[in-house]
XYZ file of C-alpha atoms in Angstrom:
777
model
C 0.000 0.000 0.000
C 1.580 3.250 -1.102
C 0.092 5.387 1.639
C 1.051 2.946 4.374
C 4.726 3.542 3.656
C 4.242 7.277 3.816
C 2.616 7.182 7.207
C 5.214 4.891 8.685
C 7.877 7.389 7.714
C 5.969 10.279 9.198
C 5.337 8.814 12.600
C 9.031 8.285 13.218
C 11.393 8.168 10.307
C 14.964 7.056 10.824
C 16.768 7.699 7.537
C 20.097 5.927 7.661
C 23.135 7.948 6.630
C 24.646 7.033 3.276
C 27.920 5.257 4.034
C 27.165 4.710 7.699
C 26.688 0.974 7.078
C 29.409 -0.420 4.803
C 30.351 -3.686 3.150
C 32.981 -4.652 5.625
C 34.509 -8.019 5.249
C 34.906 -10.686 2.571
C 36.422 -13.979 3.708
C 38.024 -16.385 1.299
C 39.545 -19.827 1.847
C 42.499 -20.230 -0.542
C 42.475 -23.993 -0.255
C 39.391 -24.354 -2.439
C 39.266 -24.200 -6.185
C 37.485 -21.533 -8.146
C 33.756 -22.178 -8.550
C 33.414 -24.777 -5.797
C 31.259 -24.229 -2.732
C 33.315 -22.933 0.142
C 31.885 -22.978 3.645
C 34.404 -20.303 4.732
C 33.199 -17.682 2.316
C 30.987 -15.122 3.989
C 30.138 -11.436 4.000
C 29.785 -9.027 6.923
C 28.374 -5.527 7.258
C 29.888 -2.975 9.619
C 28.078 -0.071 11.287
C 30.514 2.836 11.379
C 27.987 5.105 13.086
C 27.297 5.914 16.729
C 23.707 4.596 16.791
C 22.141 1.196 16.144
C 20.725 0.771 12.642
C 17.623 -1.245 11.711
C 18.435 -3.170 8.523
C 14.815 -4.163 7.745
C 14.150 -3.764 4.030
C 17.823 -3.355 3.019
C 18.939 -5.455 0.043
C 22.281 -7.054 -0.822
C 23.190 -8.769 -4.072
C 24.838 -8.421 -7.447
C 23.453 -6.000 -9.995
C 23.325 -8.616 -12.738
C 23.488 -12.275 -11.762
C 22.993 -12.885 -8.039
C 19.564 -13.215 -6.495
C 19.076 -10.234 -4.138
C 18.388 -10.945 -0.459
C 16.285 -8.714 1.795
C 17.821 -8.192 5.232
C 16.346 -7.829 8.702
C 17.653 -7.217 12.191
C 19.644 -4.462 13.871
C 23.383 -3.667 13.728
C 24.540 -2.075 16.955
C 26.918 0.908 16.853
C 30.414 -0.219 15.727
C 28.942 -3.688 15.348
C 28.963 -6.388 12.679
C 26.263 -8.433 10.918
C 26.923 -11.554 8.831
C 24.574 -11.190 5.887
C 25.543 -13.941 3.432
C 27.658 -17.028 2.975
C 28.351 -19.489 0.217
C 27.857 -22.874 1.753
C 25.686 -24.803 4.121
C 27.445 -25.353 7.394
C 29.279 -22.345 8.786
C 28.883 -22.516 12.552
C 26.524 -19.932 13.993
C 25.407 -18.444 10.679
C 21.773 -18.222 9.675
C 21.641 -15.921 6.687
C 20.820 -15.990 2.978
C 23.044 -17.556 0.340
C 23.578 -14.743 -2.143
C 24.949 -16.848 -4.996
C 24.888 -20.577 -4.452
C 27.740 -21.250 -6.862
C 29.722 -18.148 -7.352
C 31.271 -16.152 -4.566
C 28.513 -13.623 -3.883
C 28.289 -12.451 -7.473
C 31.982 -11.723 -7.744
C 32.807 -14.741 -9.888
C 33.725 -14.645 -13.547
C 30.225 -13.629 -14.611
C 29.543 -11.143 -11.834
C 30.589 -7.500 -11.980
C 29.930 -6.203 -8.474
C 28.258 -6.700 -5.131
C 25.826 -4.008 -4.008
C 24.282 -2.986 -0.712
C 21.081 -0.926 -1.019
C 19.162 0.773 1.762
C 15.406 0.350 2.222
C 14.801 3.240 -0.167
C 16.667 1.444 -2.974
C 19.761 3.713 -2.939
C 23.156 2.020 -3.355
C 25.084 2.500 -0.121
C 28.202 0.456 -0.929
C 29.514 -1.514 -3.850
C 32.497 -3.874 -4.303
C 33.926 -4.105 -7.827
C 36.793 -6.151 -9.219
C 38.944 -5.798 -12.327
C 37.283 -8.237 -14.745
C 40.431 -8.295 -16.848
C 41.687 -11.011 -14.508
C 39.868 -14.044 -13.211
C 39.040 -14.482 -9.532
C 42.305 -15.198 -7.669
C 43.395 -18.777 -7.375
C 45.614 -17.942 -4.444
C 45.433 -15.565 -1.523
C 48.986 -14.267 -1.451
C 48.478 -11.306 -3.744
C 50.374 -12.985 -6.571
C 49.493 -13.664 -10.171
C 45.845 -13.325 -11.209
C 44.952 -11.231 -8.148
C 42.572 -8.487 -9.303
C 42.084 -5.246 -7.479
C 38.912 -4.559 -5.446
C 37.241 -1.220 -4.843
C 34.860 -0.048 -2.120
C 32.620 2.596 -3.663
C 30.303 4.964 -1.793
C 28.502 6.786 -4.619
C 28.489 10.547 -4.185
C 30.827 10.662 -1.208
C 34.134 11.009 -3.110
C 35.934 8.581 -0.866
C 36.294 5.486 -3.025
C 39.031 3.243 -1.737
C 41.000 0.830 -3.936
C 42.370 -2.342 -2.431
C 44.158 -5.528 -3.411
C 42.932 -8.903 -2.289
C 46.302 -10.073 -1.080
C 47.060 -6.850 0.747
C 43.950 -6.878 2.901
C 45.809 -6.299 6.132
C 46.786 -2.845 4.922
C 43.177 -1.790 5.350
C 42.638 -2.843 8.929
C 42.319 -5.965 11.005
C 39.603 -8.573 10.758
C 37.705 -10.480 13.427
C 39.710 -13.680 13.158
C 39.506 -14.919 9.598
C 42.327 -14.927 7.037
C 42.300 -13.188 3.660
C 39.605 -10.700 4.504
C 39.021 -7.104 3.492
C 37.993 -4.533 6.083
C 37.554 -0.872 5.220
C 35.860 1.761 7.407
C 34.593 4.783 5.476
C 34.906 8.394 6.565
C 31.590 10.257 6.320
C 32.148 13.694 4.864
C 28.727 14.780 3.555
C 25.818 15.931 5.812
C 23.786 13.008 7.092
C 19.979 12.897 7.572
C 18.698 11.249 10.738
C 15.249 11.121 12.327
C 12.490 13.035 10.519
C 9.092 13.775 12.091
C 5.876 15.466 10.958
C 3.226 17.221 13.084
C 0.361 16.509 12.773
C 0.968 13.041 11.394
C -2.303 13.080 9.411
C -3.027 16.714 8.521
C -6.404 17.947 7.370
C -7.238 21.015 5.300
C -6.938 23.305 8.350
C -3.477 22.158 9.493
C -0.080 23.736 8.889
C 2.449 20.882 8.837
C 5.653 21.138 10.872
C 8.634 19.132 9.550
C 11.643 18.430 11.796
C 14.805 16.586 10.686
C 18.036 15.671 12.488
C 20.973 16.671 10.236
C 24.566 15.969 11.291
C 28.033 16.334 9.755
C 31.623 15.489 10.654
C 32.107 19.235 11.105
C 28.992 21.419 10.873
C 25.855 21.955 8.771
C 25.675 25.473 7.354
C 22.263 25.467 5.605
C 19.209 23.296 4.895
C 16.117 23.707 2.733
C 12.821 21.933 2.169
C 11.151 21.772 -1.244
C 7.481 20.837 -1.618
C 4.955 20.574 -4.430
C 1.168 20.114 -4.339
C -0.542 17.709 -6.761
C 2.499 17.692 -9.039
C 2.684 21.487 -9.343
C 5.629 23.817 -9.108
C 8.050 23.436 -6.215
C 8.009 25.895 -3.333
C 11.032 26.396 -1.093
C 11.091 26.616 2.699
C 14.360 27.667 4.299
C 14.872 25.433 7.319
C 15.953 26.928 10.618
C 18.437 25.232 12.966
C 17.382 24.148 16.469
C 13.760 24.448 15.316
C 12.662 21.214 16.922
C 15.560 20.447 19.308
C 19.302 19.804 19.237
C 20.798 19.026 15.808
C 17.376 19.455 14.204
C 16.294 21.692 11.386
C 12.696 22.479 10.643
C 10.109 24.394 8.703
C 6.395 24.585 7.973
C 4.344 23.507 4.947
C 1.163 25.623 4.945
C -2.327 24.059 5.024
C -3.519 22.636 1.707
C -6.925 21.703 0.277
C -8.608 18.434 1.236
C -7.446 15.573 -0.995
C -4.223 17.286 -2.062
C -1.060 15.185 -2.311
C 2.003 16.980 -0.973
C 5.494 15.748 -1.948
C 8.592 17.132 -0.221
C 12.322 16.515 0.223
C 15.273 18.180 1.986
C 18.819 19.168 1.117
C 21.684 20.126 3.446
C 25.065 21.838 2.923
C 28.019 21.606 5.300
C 30.838 24.096 5.976
C 32.938 22.442 3.225
C 30.164 22.929 0.642
C 29.346 19.206 0.578
C 25.653 18.732 -0.259
C 23.300 15.830 0.569
C 19.725 15.395 -0.685
C 17.123 13.319 1.141
C 14.651 10.957 -0.408
C 11.120 12.136 -1.329
C 8.295 12.001 1.222
C 4.598 12.666 0.745
C 1.242 12.843 2.459
C -2.388 13.275 1.437
C -4.539 15.931 3.127
C -7.579 14.366 4.786
C -10.981 15.884 5.564
C -11.615 17.438 8.964
C -15.324 16.560 8.583
C -14.649 12.811 8.764
C -16.652 9.901 7.379
C -19.103 7.368 8.786
C -18.197 3.730 9.253
C -20.929 2.961 6.715
C -18.927 5.061 4.199
C -15.866 2.948 4.983
C -17.574 -0.442 4.814
C -20.462 -0.385 2.353
C -19.773 -2.446 -0.765
C -22.313 -5.137 -1.662
C -21.607 -5.409 -5.374
C -17.874 -5.693 -6.101
C -15.915 -8.491 -4.359
C -12.670 -6.863 -5.496
C -9.237 -8.412 -5.045
C -9.850 -9.582 -1.471
C -13.440 -9.644 -0.179
C -15.651 -6.664 -0.999
C -12.858 -4.110 -0.569
C -13.661 -0.815 1.133
C -14.474 1.960 -1.359
C -12.055 4.119 0.685
C -9.219 1.581 0.500
C -5.829 3.247 0.992
C -7.266 6.549 2.211
C -6.576 8.167 5.586
C -9.887 9.178 7.172
C -11.351 10.590 10.380
C -14.226 8.654 11.983
C -15.895 8.220 15.374
C -17.835 5.524 17.210
C -18.355 3.421 20.320
C -15.911 0.631 21.175
C -17.949 -2.609 21.203
C -15.107 -5.107 21.770
C -11.486 -4.669 22.803
C -8.420 -6.868 23.018
C -4.660 -6.521 22.996
C -3.669 -4.165 20.201
C -7.020 -4.240 18.428
C -10.653 -3.362 18.946
C -13.994 -2.909 17.159
C -15.781 0.424 16.734
C -19.414 0.971 15.740
C -21.333 4.200 15.032
C -24.805 2.749 14.471
C -26.896 -0.415 14.686
C -27.008 -3.049 11.970
C -25.231 -3.917 8.757
C -22.155 -1.972 7.533
C -21.878 0.089 10.740
C -18.897 -1.579 12.463
C -15.182 -1.832 11.707
C -12.052 -3.530 13.081
C -9.150 -1.335 14.263
C -5.553 -2.564 14.467
C -3.926 -0.233 16.987
C -1.125 -1.507 19.255
C -0.648 2.010 20.614
C -4.009 2.476 22.377
C -6.121 0.334 24.716
C -9.742 1.530 24.874
C -12.396 -0.295 26.873
C -15.889 -1.307 25.818
C -18.212 1.683 25.923
C -15.547 4.287 25.110
C -16.481 6.906 22.528
C -13.432 7.519 20.335
C -12.429 9.593 17.312
C -9.628 8.232 15.150
C -7.553 9.281 12.166
C -6.372 6.091 10.480
C -5.766 4.404 7.176
C -8.323 2.106 5.515
C -6.757 -1.227 4.591
C -7.759 -4.744 3.563
C -5.869 -7.418 5.521
C -6.506 -10.852 3.987
C -10.069 -9.804 3.194
C -10.979 -7.983 6.407
C -11.439 -4.229 6.271
C -9.291 -2.765 9.015
C -8.246 0.661 10.212
C -4.498 0.811 10.825
C -1.614 3.256 11.195
C -3.652 5.263 13.709
C -2.277 8.775 13.368
C -4.620 10.384 15.895
C -6.621 8.885 18.778
C -9.082 10.898 20.872
C -11.097 9.453 23.764
C -14.314 11.485 23.923
C -16.103 9.773 26.813
C -16.537 6.413 28.529
C -19.359 4.218 29.817
C -21.593 4.812 26.802
C -24.449 2.491 25.851
C -23.504 0.073 23.086
C -25.424 -0.311 19.829
C -27.919 -3.177 20.154
C -26.524 -6.421 18.707
C -28.013 -7.262 15.312
C -29.868 -10.581 15.145
C -28.423 -12.800 12.404
C -28.606 -16.487 11.517
C -25.575 -18.765 11.505
C -26.157 -19.232 7.780
C -25.600 -15.498 7.216
C -22.011 -15.993 8.413
C -21.402 -19.502 7.082
C -18.663 -20.211 4.565
C -16.314 -17.862 2.764
C -16.638 -14.334 1.383
C -20.250 -13.289 0.684
C -22.216 -10.074 0.337
C -24.454 -11.092 3.275
C -21.567 -11.933 5.598
C -19.588 -8.846 4.578
C -22.418 -6.589 5.714
C -21.875 -7.756 9.308
C -18.047 -7.606 9.292
C -17.025 -5.526 12.317
C -20.623 -5.395 13.630
C -21.836 -6.571 17.054
C -24.275 -9.437 16.305
C -26.288 -12.059 18.138
C -27.039 -15.659 17.160
C -29.957 -17.518 18.755
C -30.916 -21.160 19.318
C -27.561 -22.339 17.973
C -26.300 -25.903 18.545
C -22.597 -26.738 18.880
C -21.649 -28.930 15.912
C -17.846 -29.044 16.377
C -15.766 -28.627 19.542
C -12.863 -26.177 19.820
C -9.856 -27.093 17.691
C -6.205 -26.378 18.481
C -6.772 -22.733 17.483
C -9.725 -22.300 19.867
C -12.272 -22.172 17.037
C -15.616 -23.982 17.311
C -18.787 -24.129 15.243
C -22.514 -23.716 15.838
C -25.589 -24.099 13.633
C -29.152 -22.845 14.048
C -30.290 -24.938 11.086
C -29.216 -22.486 8.386
C -25.508 -23.405 8.142
C -22.476 -23.765 10.421
C -20.802 -20.584 11.692
C -17.391 -20.276 13.363
C -17.000 -18.966 16.919
C -13.537 -17.484 17.591
C -11.652 -17.162 20.907
C -10.188 -13.767 20.007
C -11.323 -12.193 23.289
C -12.670 -15.104 25.360
C -11.720 -18.778 25.468
C -14.474 -21.337 25.910
C -14.600 -25.140 25.691
C -18.045 -26.101 24.324
C -19.548 -29.578 24.214
C -20.945 -30.865 20.930
C -24.723 -30.834 21.238
C -24.875 -27.877 23.635
C -27.588 -25.410 22.651
C -27.159 -21.684 23.224
C -30.087 -19.369 23.720
C -27.820 -16.642 22.360
C -24.211 -15.982 21.346
C -23.177 -12.331 21.128
C -19.940 -10.988 19.665
C -18.183 -8.916 17.021
C -17.799 -10.371 13.522
C -14.347 -10.713 11.984
C -13.131 -12.296 8.768
C -9.989 -14.364 8.233
C -8.757 -17.445 6.392
C -11.834 -17.261 4.126
C -14.203 -17.581 7.088
C -16.504 -15.230 8.989
C -16.542 -15.739 12.756
C -18.277 -14.354 15.825
C -15.967 -13.250 18.667
C -17.671 -13.354 22.102
C -16.154 -10.865 24.550
C -16.806 -12.620 27.869
C -18.912 -15.310 29.533
C -22.010 -13.087 29.472
C -21.992 -13.273 25.675
C -22.626 -17.054 25.831
C -26.077 -17.934 27.192
C -26.586 -21.695 27.348
C -30.051 -23.037 26.738
C -31.580 -24.479 29.872
C -34.807 -26.370 29.148
C -37.415 -23.742 28.420
C -40.525 -23.517 30.583
C -43.838 -24.500 28.975
C -46.672 -22.014 28.415
C -50.033 -23.779 28.660
C -53.746 -23.056 29.096
C -53.763 -19.462 27.963
C -57.207 -17.977 28.691
C -58.439 -14.427 28.230
C -61.631 -12.992 29.704
C -64.189 -12.026 28.604
C -64.169 -14.499 25.724
C -65.818 -11.883 23.491
C -63.917 -8.631 23.984
C -65.310 -5.189 23.211
C -63.686 -1.797 23.431
C -65.322 -1.393 26.846
C -63.546 -4.382 28.416
C -60.327 -4.648 30.398
C -58.824 -7.982 29.378
C -57.796 -10.486 32.035
C -55.148 -13.038 30.977
C -54.244 -16.224 32.815
C -51.652 -18.800 31.756
C -49.767 -21.733 33.250
C -45.968 -21.257 33.151
C -44.456 -24.642 33.987
C -40.688 -24.831 34.788
C -38.743 -26.849 32.221
C -36.135 -28.472 34.476
C -35.629 -29.571 38.037
C -34.565 -26.600 40.136
C -35.833 -24.064 37.626
C -38.319 -21.500 38.916
C -40.142 -18.599 37.322
C -38.817 -15.363 38.799
C -40.991 -12.844 36.931
C -43.552 -12.801 34.142
C -45.084 -10.028 32.085
C -47.404 -9.449 29.127
C -46.090 -7.589 26.079
C -48.964 -6.341 23.899
C -49.843 -4.001 21.037
C -52.327 -3.369 18.206
C -50.003 -1.883 15.569
C -48.059 -5.003 14.634
C -45.569 -4.536 17.492
C -45.776 -5.679 21.091
C -43.966 -2.924 22.962
C -46.404 -2.292 25.834
C -45.634 -4.152 29.098
C -48.033 -5.297 31.783
C -46.776 -7.018 34.925
C -48.153 -10.458 35.862
C -48.459 -12.086 39.280
C -48.853 -15.607 40.603
C -52.523 -16.563 40.701
C -51.977 -20.033 42.186
C -49.309 -22.685 41.724
C -47.888 -22.342 38.222
C -50.764 -20.151 37.066
C -49.967 -16.477 36.422
C -52.425 -13.631 35.900
C -52.258 -10.169 34.356
C -54.446 -7.557 32.700
C -54.438 -5.573 29.457
C -56.319 -2.264 29.442
C -59.308 -1.717 27.118
C -58.384 -1.311 23.440
C -59.939 0.553 20.516
C -63.016 -0.853 18.787
C -62.422 -2.931 15.665
C -58.707 -3.253 16.460
C -56.598 -6.400 16.499
C -54.667 -7.082 19.693
C -51.562 -9.296 19.842
C -49.782 -10.304 23.049
C -47.038 -12.579 24.334
C -46.134 -13.737 27.808
C -42.448 -13.286 28.747
C -41.050 -15.345 31.626
C -37.666 -14.889 33.342
C -36.229 -17.915 35.155
C -33.988 -18.088 38.205
C -31.009 -19.013 35.989
C -31.321 -15.749 34.047
C -33.044 -17.200 30.986
C -35.754 -15.197 29.249
C -38.456 -17.105 27.387
C -41.375 -15.962 25.263
C -44.674 -17.658 24.658
C -46.610 -18.081 21.415
C -48.251 -14.897 20.104
C -51.920 -14.781 21.069
C -54.491 -12.697 19.148
C -57.786 -11.024 20.065
C -60.081 -9.041 17.762
C -61.749 -6.185 19.684
C -65.473 -5.821 18.903
C -67.403 -2.606 18.357
C -70.921 -1.721 19.444
C -71.492 -0.447 15.891
C -72.195 -3.246 13.422
C -70.957 -3.517 9.848
C -73.405 -4.963 7.306
C -72.361 -8.071 5.464
C -73.691 -6.556 2.233
C -71.141 -3.703 2.482
C -68.314 -6.157 3.174
C -69.232 -8.285 0.152
C -69.556 -5.230 -2.071
C -66.061 -3.931 -1.161
C -63.943 -6.300 0.982
C -60.986 -4.527 2.634
C -58.257 -6.994 3.486
C -57.217 -7.112 7.164
C -60.020 -4.762 8.179
C -61.446 -5.606 11.608
C -65.261 -5.739 11.541
C -68.097 -6.562 13.904
C -71.189 -8.272 12.373
C -74.335 -9.969 13.695
C -76.603 -12.557 12.052
C -78.079 -16.079 11.850
C -75.903 -19.130 11.222
C -77.086 -20.782 8.006
C -74.497 -23.595 7.899
C -72.950 -24.762 11.188
C -69.265 -24.916 11.912
C -68.758 -28.689 12.084
C -70.024 -29.818 8.657
C -67.705 -28.449 5.978
C -64.133 -29.801 6.102
C -63.809 -30.599 9.808
C -61.887 -30.187 12.102
C -61.800 -26.618 10.778
C -64.653 -24.251 11.486
C -66.094 -23.290 8.116
C -69.514 -21.830 8.878
C -71.827 -19.367 7.117
C -73.905 -16.592 8.651
C -76.350 -14.058 7.157
C -77.547 -10.721 8.510
C -80.529 -8.441 7.961
C -78.878 -6.932 4.861
C -79.859 -10.163 3.063
C -76.279 -11.264 2.433
C -74.088 -13.912 4.003
C -70.383 -14.551 4.615
C -68.038 -17.395 5.462
C -66.498 -17.721 8.964
C -63.182 -19.591 9.008
C -61.127 -20.775 11.999
C -58.548 -23.534 12.272
C -60.084 -24.702 15.570
C -63.468 -26.399 15.853
C -66.097 -24.075 17.345
C -69.644 -25.056 18.427
C -71.477 -22.828 15.984
C -74.844 -24.336 14.992
C -77.525 -23.599 12.442
C -80.110 -21.166 13.765
C -77.720 -19.517 16.264
C -77.861 -15.735 16.424
C -74.258 -14.643 16.967
C -72.199 -11.467 17.072
C -68.763 -11.877 15.450
C -65.599 -9.758 15.406
C -62.696 -10.696 13.141
C -60.518 -9.825 10.163
C -61.625 -9.639 6.518
C -59.756 -11.964 4.172
C -60.263 -13.324 0.649
C -59.316 -16.956 0.089
C -59.213 -17.611 -3.653
C -62.514 -15.900 -4.450
C -64.264 -16.508 -1.132
C -64.703 -13.475 1.132
C -64.408 -14.627 4.738
C -63.902 -13.482 8.323
C -60.866 -15.088 9.993
C -59.183 -14.941 13.419
C -62.593 -14.230 14.871
C -64.284 -14.564 18.227
C -68.045 -14.654 18.693
C -70.792 -14.082 21.225
C -73.830 -16.399 21.244
C -76.981 -14.320 21.607
C -79.701 -16.972 21.108
C -80.329 -20.392 19.541
C -83.072 -22.048 17.440
C -83.801 -18.981 15.356
C -85.650 -19.230 12.034
C -83.415 -19.066 8.998
C -83.531 -16.115 6.633
C -85.880 -16.814 3.717
C -83.788 -18.155 0.826
C -83.706 -16.218 -2.427
C -85.366 -18.341 -5.137
C -83.463 -18.375 -8.435
C -83.106 -20.472 -11.552
C -79.858 -22.491 -11.704
C -78.244 -20.055 -14.101
C -79.239 -17.023 -12.038
C -77.332 -18.423 -9.057
C -74.004 -18.058 -10.894
C -73.370 -14.500 -9.711
C -70.756 -13.209 -7.252
C -73.559 -10.994 -5.916
C -74.882 -14.062 -4.042
C -71.542 -15.044 -2.419
C -72.315 -16.536 1.049
C -76.078 -15.978 0.711
C -78.845 -18.606 1.262
C -80.429 -19.533 -2.117
C -83.000 -22.040 -3.387
C -82.926 -23.501 -6.911
C -84.771 -26.334 -8.697
C -84.159 -28.344 -11.801
C -83.399 -31.633 -13.499
C -80.135 -33.414 -12.670
C -78.089 -33.682 -15.837
C -74.837 -35.090 -14.419
C -73.171 -36.266 -11.171
C -69.548 -36.961 -10.282
C -67.359 -37.490 -7.232
C -64.761 -34.801 -6.538
C -62.274 -34.319 -3.674
C -64.146 -35.592 -0.604
C -67.654 -35.013 -1.845
C -70.216 -35.200 -4.669
C -70.980 -32.667 -7.387
C -74.454 -32.562 -8.973
C -75.182 -30.567 -12.155
C -78.730 -29.127 -12.223
C -80.546 -27.380 -15.094
C -80.572 -27.596 -18.849
C -78.528 -26.102 -21.662
C -77.077 -22.740 -20.432
C -79.296 -22.450 -17.338
C -77.259 -24.742 -15.083
C -75.315 -24.636 -11.840
C -73.389 -27.114 -9.704
C -74.500 -28.428 -6.344
C -71.634 -29.260 -3.944
C -72.300 -31.776 -1.164
C -69.336 -32.541 1.118
C -69.060 -36.124 2.318
C -68.513 -34.779 5.867
C -72.117 -33.454 5.947
C -73.546 -36.992 5.902
C -76.281 -35.906 3.451
C -78.157 -38.849 1.862
C -77.335 -38.896 -1.847
C -79.813 -41.709 -2.678
C -82.092 -40.725 -5.535
C -79.868 -37.976 -6.895
C -79.824 -39.575 -10.314
C -79.607 -38.116 -13.800
C -83.083 -37.215 -15.096
C -84.722 -36.754 -11.687
C -85.977 -33.358 -10.532
C -85.005 -31.801 -7.189
C -85.090 -28.596 -5.168
C -81.903 -27.554 -3.324
C -81.343 -24.908 -0.594
C -77.771 -23.870 0.234
C -75.179 -21.129 0.285
C -73.676 -19.809 -2.930
C -69.859 -19.917 -3.212
C -67.094 -20.092 -5.781
C -64.354 -22.650 -6.243
C -61.465 -21.289 -8.353
C -63.884 -19.094 -10.285
C -66.611 -21.754 -10.763
C -69.940 -21.091 -9.008
C -71.524 -23.776 -6.849
C -74.314 -24.088 -4.301
C -73.041 -25.641 -1.045
C -75.736 -27.874 0.515
C -75.149 -29.273 4.021
C -78.439 -30.675 5.372
C -80.852 -33.483 4.287
C -83.888 -31.234 4.773
C -82.470 -28.826 2.204
C -82.867 -31.401 -0.597
C -86.456 -32.093 -1.749
C -87.536 -34.293 -4.698
C -89.881 -32.450 -7.099
C -90.309 -35.286 -9.614
C -93.845 -36.158 -8.362
C -95.018 -32.605 -7.742
C -97.569 -31.338 -10.281
């Protein structure tokens, strides 16, 4: 990442002086022949400076044939580092082989051996006179070429002969070695710092650099350009930032600008050194949301749905939801795309801290992370956390996905998840709620689950790694094991027919699910707007029976409620959702419902039952009633209700249309009287009955039977002639006697008109409603 390198330099930049680390020592065993492996050949580096030097990122190797090796480790002041050897068994050495068959690139085909610093600049170089082959002897005799130590730009090249190595200084114990220490004459750049480390459009930027020389530094300048424009010069002042430091200011620049700068320095002998280039991008003081950082549900990118702000340095704020050693999660809202992982060894926030950060957006093996934190501000502590988002294990199952990516960095909660695999050697285990196995990670909290354990809930922050999403619980409270749930039985509400004038009394048995389990508290959660947010406390009525009340509700509304029980082991359990339609004292006519049915409208109607509830498709209640408007309607309930023909009832329920049948569902009723006379049926010809106008209404038709056939649990009878016909439907469950219903005979039928997938039919349910008219004159 280009910007990562920039920021690392700005936080604390130690630029190593050219020539301070030199190629120091080449050992050669004269007893071996040219081109053979030689376990005594090795190469050392010497630090001629007064401070330790970190060699990370430095490279050593030939410029044309040897494979370069990248170094690591620190050379102490006036210390040595073995960096290469040509062989396999030199005691105590563990370093790269520069050229497995050819003397570190200085064989017949090689031209030189180079040492480059981490910026790619050649620091030292050993050349040999390729007019002669590599020496066959170590005594400086025939075929001994000359060697040179070259420090480009320092004007202190030193020529040397292989056989005369002792003229250039002693060696640490090995024969035929070359050891040359270099005098540093040009100004040297040391530590460089920048304040602030991540400037925004309002910040002037202060640059401080340590510049030293073997005598004295007489002048230093800084040159900067903005977005590739013309260079501006800043004359640096000595002792601006402390001893041996020179500094100056780059003025504030516009948001998004890229500023490139470098330094030069001149000593009292007019020697000049020029630093490498540095740069930074000006960030916005307004900041971004975590959603801005995370949201990408369409382009998987090179890793896993890369951040649209990848590589940018941004300001953002949020609440710490999980925290470990050197990393933490921050969230600025609830739900998908609102959380992010922060890699920050320098700060240790605690859960509930409100923080503001300036950091770089990066993708680390697929996980979006904020790193290189340039600014950390703790705003407050003890804040409420965003509510965990409920997700299924399947949402986080498997590798990179748009669904899983939405929850990366977010505090989530799984529920009713069963352990399918115990913790492996990495502390990872798996759970499944039936939608797919999800990994649980011990990033913050170690736990040893048992396969088959069921968790009521698992809460944690989501991370991504090794092509797997995982939930990271923070402590034991995030893992709630499932104790056997209590049973909710015998729910009863009173009165059984509820009007807007009634307070509703609820009783229910809450039976503990395991030995030792008790019910600590219980409450009713209720509402009429599709949510159950209103609480009502319950109390023990007797034994396991609990009682509570719900205040009176609006007329023609639909009440839903649940009972919530809390057990002595801290578990919280919720009952089935119970429903009550609230009746009104003002009646709705069935004719108006049939003329314009409004789905899910709550209505109160009153009328005579024309077909009882136990005849059509038991055990369901599928009854018909008709009111004074002269129209009827179907009543449907999944439970069997004792509704009988001739009953006068008041009903409250919800309007629904099943296929083409208008019906009242989820209803309750009040029995007013029994044995009432039926409404007079409307007498029609068979063809006249085939009208949606008569849906649910009691009709009487007569005619000759022209066809009969069995169909789906009953008998169909076709009555009429030519185009004036209709079908009679008689369900087998009615027990109606079908004897005599033969083709050619004449009959009179009384029943309720309905439709079946667009076809009209008269539903007949009683023997007395079928009368033979063959012998009537």
